[in-house]
Amino acid sequence: MRLKKMRRKWIFLAPLGILAVLLFIAIGGEVVRQLWNWLLPPLLGWREITFWQAIGTLALCRILFGGFGGHGSSRSGFRRRMADRMADRWERMTPEERERFRQGMRGPCGFGPSTSESQGQGSRFGSAQSNPDPSQ
């Protein structure tokens, strides 16, 4: 008896799910087409596109950039595992190791003064600004 109810439920829900996906694609394609044709021809001089070209553009963006949800993807799991690993590693560091790590990240990543600036040699931009005439 329970199996019959579940089967009847799926027979009703499956077409609704397919219809919802098709409706989402149609609305998404129309939105992309309208936005493209409203913005890009006047701004950049590009041609207007058709509905099917908008669907193709939407699919291409989905492939390249992975938008429209997918929060349970393996990439987010990977990021979470990496964040957990870094947090564990950070907790095991001594205060001296943490400071050495911070100093190492400041210079190459641009998050602070380089080692030459902290030693009083000036910044690479400051010396050029202090002498505005390049002939001297």
mmCIF file of C-alpha atoms in Angstrom:
data_model
loop_
_atom_site.group_PDB
_atom_site.id
_atom_site.type_symbol
_atom_site.label_atom_id
_atom_site.label_comp_id
_atom_site.label_asym_id
_atom_site.label_seq_id
_atom_site.Cartn_x
_atom_site.Cartn_y
_atom_site.Cartn_z
ATOM 1 C CA MET A 1 0.000 0.000 0.000
ATOM 2 C CA ARG A 2 2.781 2.415 0.908
ATOM 3 C CA LEU A 3 4.622 1.668 -2.367
ATOM 4 C CA LYS A 4 1.511 2.586 -4.369
ATOM 5 C CA LYS A 5 1.297 5.966 -2.626
ATOM 6 C CA MET A 6 4.945 6.694 -3.322
ATOM 7 C CA ARG A 7 4.573 5.688 -6.964
ATOM 8 C CA ARG A 8 1.492 7.867 -7.339
ATOM 9 C CA LYS A 9 3.381 10.758 -5.736
ATOM 10 C CA TRP A 10 6.304 10.384 -8.171
ATOM 11 C CA ILE A 11 3.981 10.121 -11.164
ATOM 12 C CA PHE A 12 2.555 13.480 -10.138
ATOM 13 C CA LEU A 13 5.845 15.173 -9.158
ATOM 14 C CA ALA A 14 8.083 14.076 -12.064
ATOM 15 C CA PRO A 15 6.206 16.025 -14.768
ATOM 16 C CA LEU A 16 6.045 19.055 -12.481
ATOM 17 C CA GLY A 17 9.815 18.887 -11.975
ATOM 18 C CA ILE A 18 10.461 18.635 -15.718
ATOM 19 C CA LEU A 19 8.061 21.530 -16.339
ATOM 20 C CA ALA A 20 9.810 23.628 -13.673
ATOM 21 C CA VAL A 21 13.242 23.007 -15.256
ATOM 22 C CA LEU A 22 11.944 23.928 -18.716
ATOM 23 C CA LEU A 23 10.263 27.049 -17.342
ATOM 24 C CA PHE A 24 13.482 28.063 -15.573
ATOM 25 C CA ILE A 25 15.479 27.635 -18.794
ATOM 26 C CA ALA A 26 12.920 29.608 -20.814
ATOM 27 C CA ILE A 27 12.772 32.478 -18.328
ATOM 28 C CA GLY A 28 16.562 32.493 -17.918
ATOM 29 C CA GLY A 29 17.084 32.564 -21.678
ATOM 30 C CA GLU A 30 14.634 35.388 -22.125
ATOM 31 C CA VAL A 31 16.212 37.421 -19.316
ATOM 32 C CA VAL A 32 19.687 36.949 -20.833
ATOM 33 C CA ARG A 33 18.401 37.917 -24.291
ATOM 34 C CA GLN A 34 16.642 41.023 -22.997
ATOM 35 C CA LEU A 35 19.649 42.173 -20.958
ATOM 36 C CA TRP A 36 22.079 41.513 -23.799
ATOM 37 C CA ASN A 37 19.959 43.330 -26.381
ATOM 38 C CA TRP A 38 19.301 46.213 -23.999
ATOM 39 C CA LEU A 39 22.919 46.774 -22.886
ATOM 40 C CA LEU A 40 25.509 45.537 -25.345
ATOM 41 C CA PRO A 41 24.411 46.910 -28.737
ATOM 42 C CA PRO A 42 24.151 50.517 -27.494
ATOM 43 C CA LEU A 43 27.252 50.355 -25.291
ATOM 44 C CA LEU A 44 29.663 48.278 -27.355
ATOM 45 C CA GLY A 45 28.079 48.130 -30.793
ATOM 46 C CA TRP A 46 27.595 44.358 -30.696
ATOM 47 C CA ARG A 47 24.734 42.686 -32.562
ATOM 48 C CA GLU A 48 21.491 41.669 -30.937
ATOM 49 C CA ILE A 49 21.051 37.963 -30.182
ATOM 50 C CA THR A 50 18.156 35.523 -30.543
ATOM 51 C CA PHE A 51 16.514 33.490 -27.798
ATOM 52 C CA TRP A 52 18.484 30.362 -28.759
ATOM 53 C CA GLN A 53 21.759 32.259 -28.726
ATOM 54 C CA ALA A 54 20.843 33.496 -25.249
ATOM 55 C CA ILE A 55 20.199 29.893 -24.141
ATOM 56 C CA GLY A 56 23.617 28.936 -25.540
ATOM 57 C CA THR A 57 25.256 31.856 -23.742
ATOM 58 C CA LEU A 58 23.549 30.836 -20.517
ATOM 59 C CA ALA A 59 24.776 27.239 -20.930
ATOM 60 C CA LEU A 60 28.306 28.434 -21.739
ATOM 61 C CA CYS A 61 28.382 30.623 -18.629
ATOM 62 C CA ARG A 62 27.158 27.685 -16.556
ATOM 63 C CA ILE A 63 29.953 25.498 -17.924
ATOM 64 C CA LEU A 64 32.691 28.122 -17.528
ATOM 65 C CA PHE A 65 31.705 29.717 -14.238
ATOM 66 C CA GLY A 66 29.520 27.085 -12.543
ATOM 67 C CA GLY A 67 26.733 29.361 -11.379
ATOM 68 C CA PHE A 68 23.038 28.736 -10.622
ATOM 69 C CA GLY A 69 23.354 26.942 -7.318
ATOM 70 C CA GLY A 70 25.198 23.694 -6.934
ATOM 71 C CA HIS A 71 26.104 24.488 -3.329
ATOM 72 C CA GLY A 72 26.616 20.813 -2.590
ATOM 73 C CA SER A 73 29.296 20.427 -5.235
ATOM 74 C CA SER A 74 32.625 18.790 -4.600
ATOM 75 C CA ARG A 75 34.406 22.135 -4.959
ATOM 76 C CA SER A 76 32.709 23.552 -1.876
ATOM 77 C CA GLY A 77 33.598 20.373 0.013
ATOM 78 C CA PHE A 78 37.199 20.780 -1.091
ATOM 79 C CA ARG A 79 37.268 24.365 0.134
ATOM 80 C CA ARG A 80 35.801 23.363 3.471
ATOM 81 C CA ARG A 81 38.388 20.591 3.926
ATOM 82 C CA MET A 82 41.226 22.964 3.043
ATOM 83 C CA ALA A 83 39.936 25.583 5.488
ATOM 84 C CA ASP A 84 39.720 22.946 8.213
ATOM 85 C CA ARG A 85 43.270 21.818 7.473
ATOM 86 C CA MET A 86 44.591 25.371 7.631
ATOM 87 C CA ALA A 87 42.748 26.022 10.901
ATOM 88 C CA ASP A 88 44.211 22.859 12.422
ATOM 89 C CA ARG A 89 47.692 23.770 11.229
ATOM 90 C CA TRP A 90 47.317 27.322 12.595
ATOM 91 C CA GLU A 91 46.228 25.997 15.998
ATOM 92 C CA ARG A 92 49.326 23.780 16.216
ATOM 93 C CA MET A 93 51.723 26.672 15.449
ATOM 94 C CA THR A 94 53.616 28.431 18.188
ATOM 95 C CA PRO A 95 53.283 32.243 18.399
ATOM 96 C CA GLU A 96 56.753 32.593 16.845
ATOM 97 C CA GLU A 97 55.788 30.362 13.908
ATOM 98 C CA ARG A 98 52.587 32.351 13.385
ATOM 99 C CA GLU A 99 54.497 35.633 13.294
ATOM 100 C CA ARG A 100 57.059 34.194 10.890
ATOM 101 C CA PHE A 101 54.202 32.998 8.656
ATOM 102 C CA ARG A 102 52.574 36.457 8.750
ATOM 103 C CA GLN A 103 55.879 38.119 7.846
ATOM 104 C CA GLY A 104 56.378 35.684 4.989
ATOM 105 C CA MET A 105 52.906 36.426 3.588
ATOM 106 C CA ARG A 106 53.168 40.222 3.850
ATOM 107 C CA GLY A 107 55.941 40.806 1.340
ATOM 108 C CA PRO A 108 55.189 38.579 -1.657
ATOM 109 C CA CYS A 109 51.411 38.826 -1.384
ATOM 110 C CA GLY A 110 51.339 42.613 -0.947
ATOM 111 C CA PHE A 111 49.623 42.658 2.441
ATOM 112 C CA GLY A 112 52.077 44.994 4.063
ATOM 113 C CA PRO A 113 55.429 46.711 3.754
ATOM 114 C CA SER A 114 58.190 44.744 2.117
ATOM 115 C CA THR A 115 61.280 43.797 4.086
ATOM 116 C CA SER A 116 63.239 46.659 2.486
ATOM 117 C CA GLU A 117 60.648 49.198 3.690
ATOM 118 C CA SER A 118 60.764 47.877 7.215
ATOM 119 C CA GLN A 119 64.577 48.252 7.153
ATOM 120 C CA GLY A 120 64.316 51.940 6.228
ATOM 121 C CA GLN A 121 65.339 51.693 2.555
ATOM 122 C CA GLY A 122 62.123 53.284 1.330
ATOM 123 C CA SER A 123 59.444 51.894 -0.931
ATOM 124 C CA ARG A 124 59.871 51.237 -4.604
ATOM 125 C CA PHE A 125 57.257 53.915 -5.333
ATOM 126 C CA GLY A 126 58.339 56.484 -2.757
ATOM 127 C CA SER A 127 61.779 57.034 -4.277
ATOM 128 C CA ALA A 128 60.310 57.791 -7.694
ATOM 129 C CA GLN A 129 57.858 60.299 -6.242
ATOM 130 C CA SER A 130 60.473 62.141 -4.195
ATOM 131 C CA ASN A 131 62.414 63.003 -7.388
ATOM 132 C CA PRO A 132 59.831 64.104 -9.988
ATOM 133 C CA ASP A 133 62.405 65.039 -12.682
ATOM 134 C CA PRO A 134 63.671 61.799 -14.319
ATOM 135 C CA SER A 135 66.689 63.586 -15.924
ATOM 136 C CA GLN A 136 68.388 64.152 -12.561
#
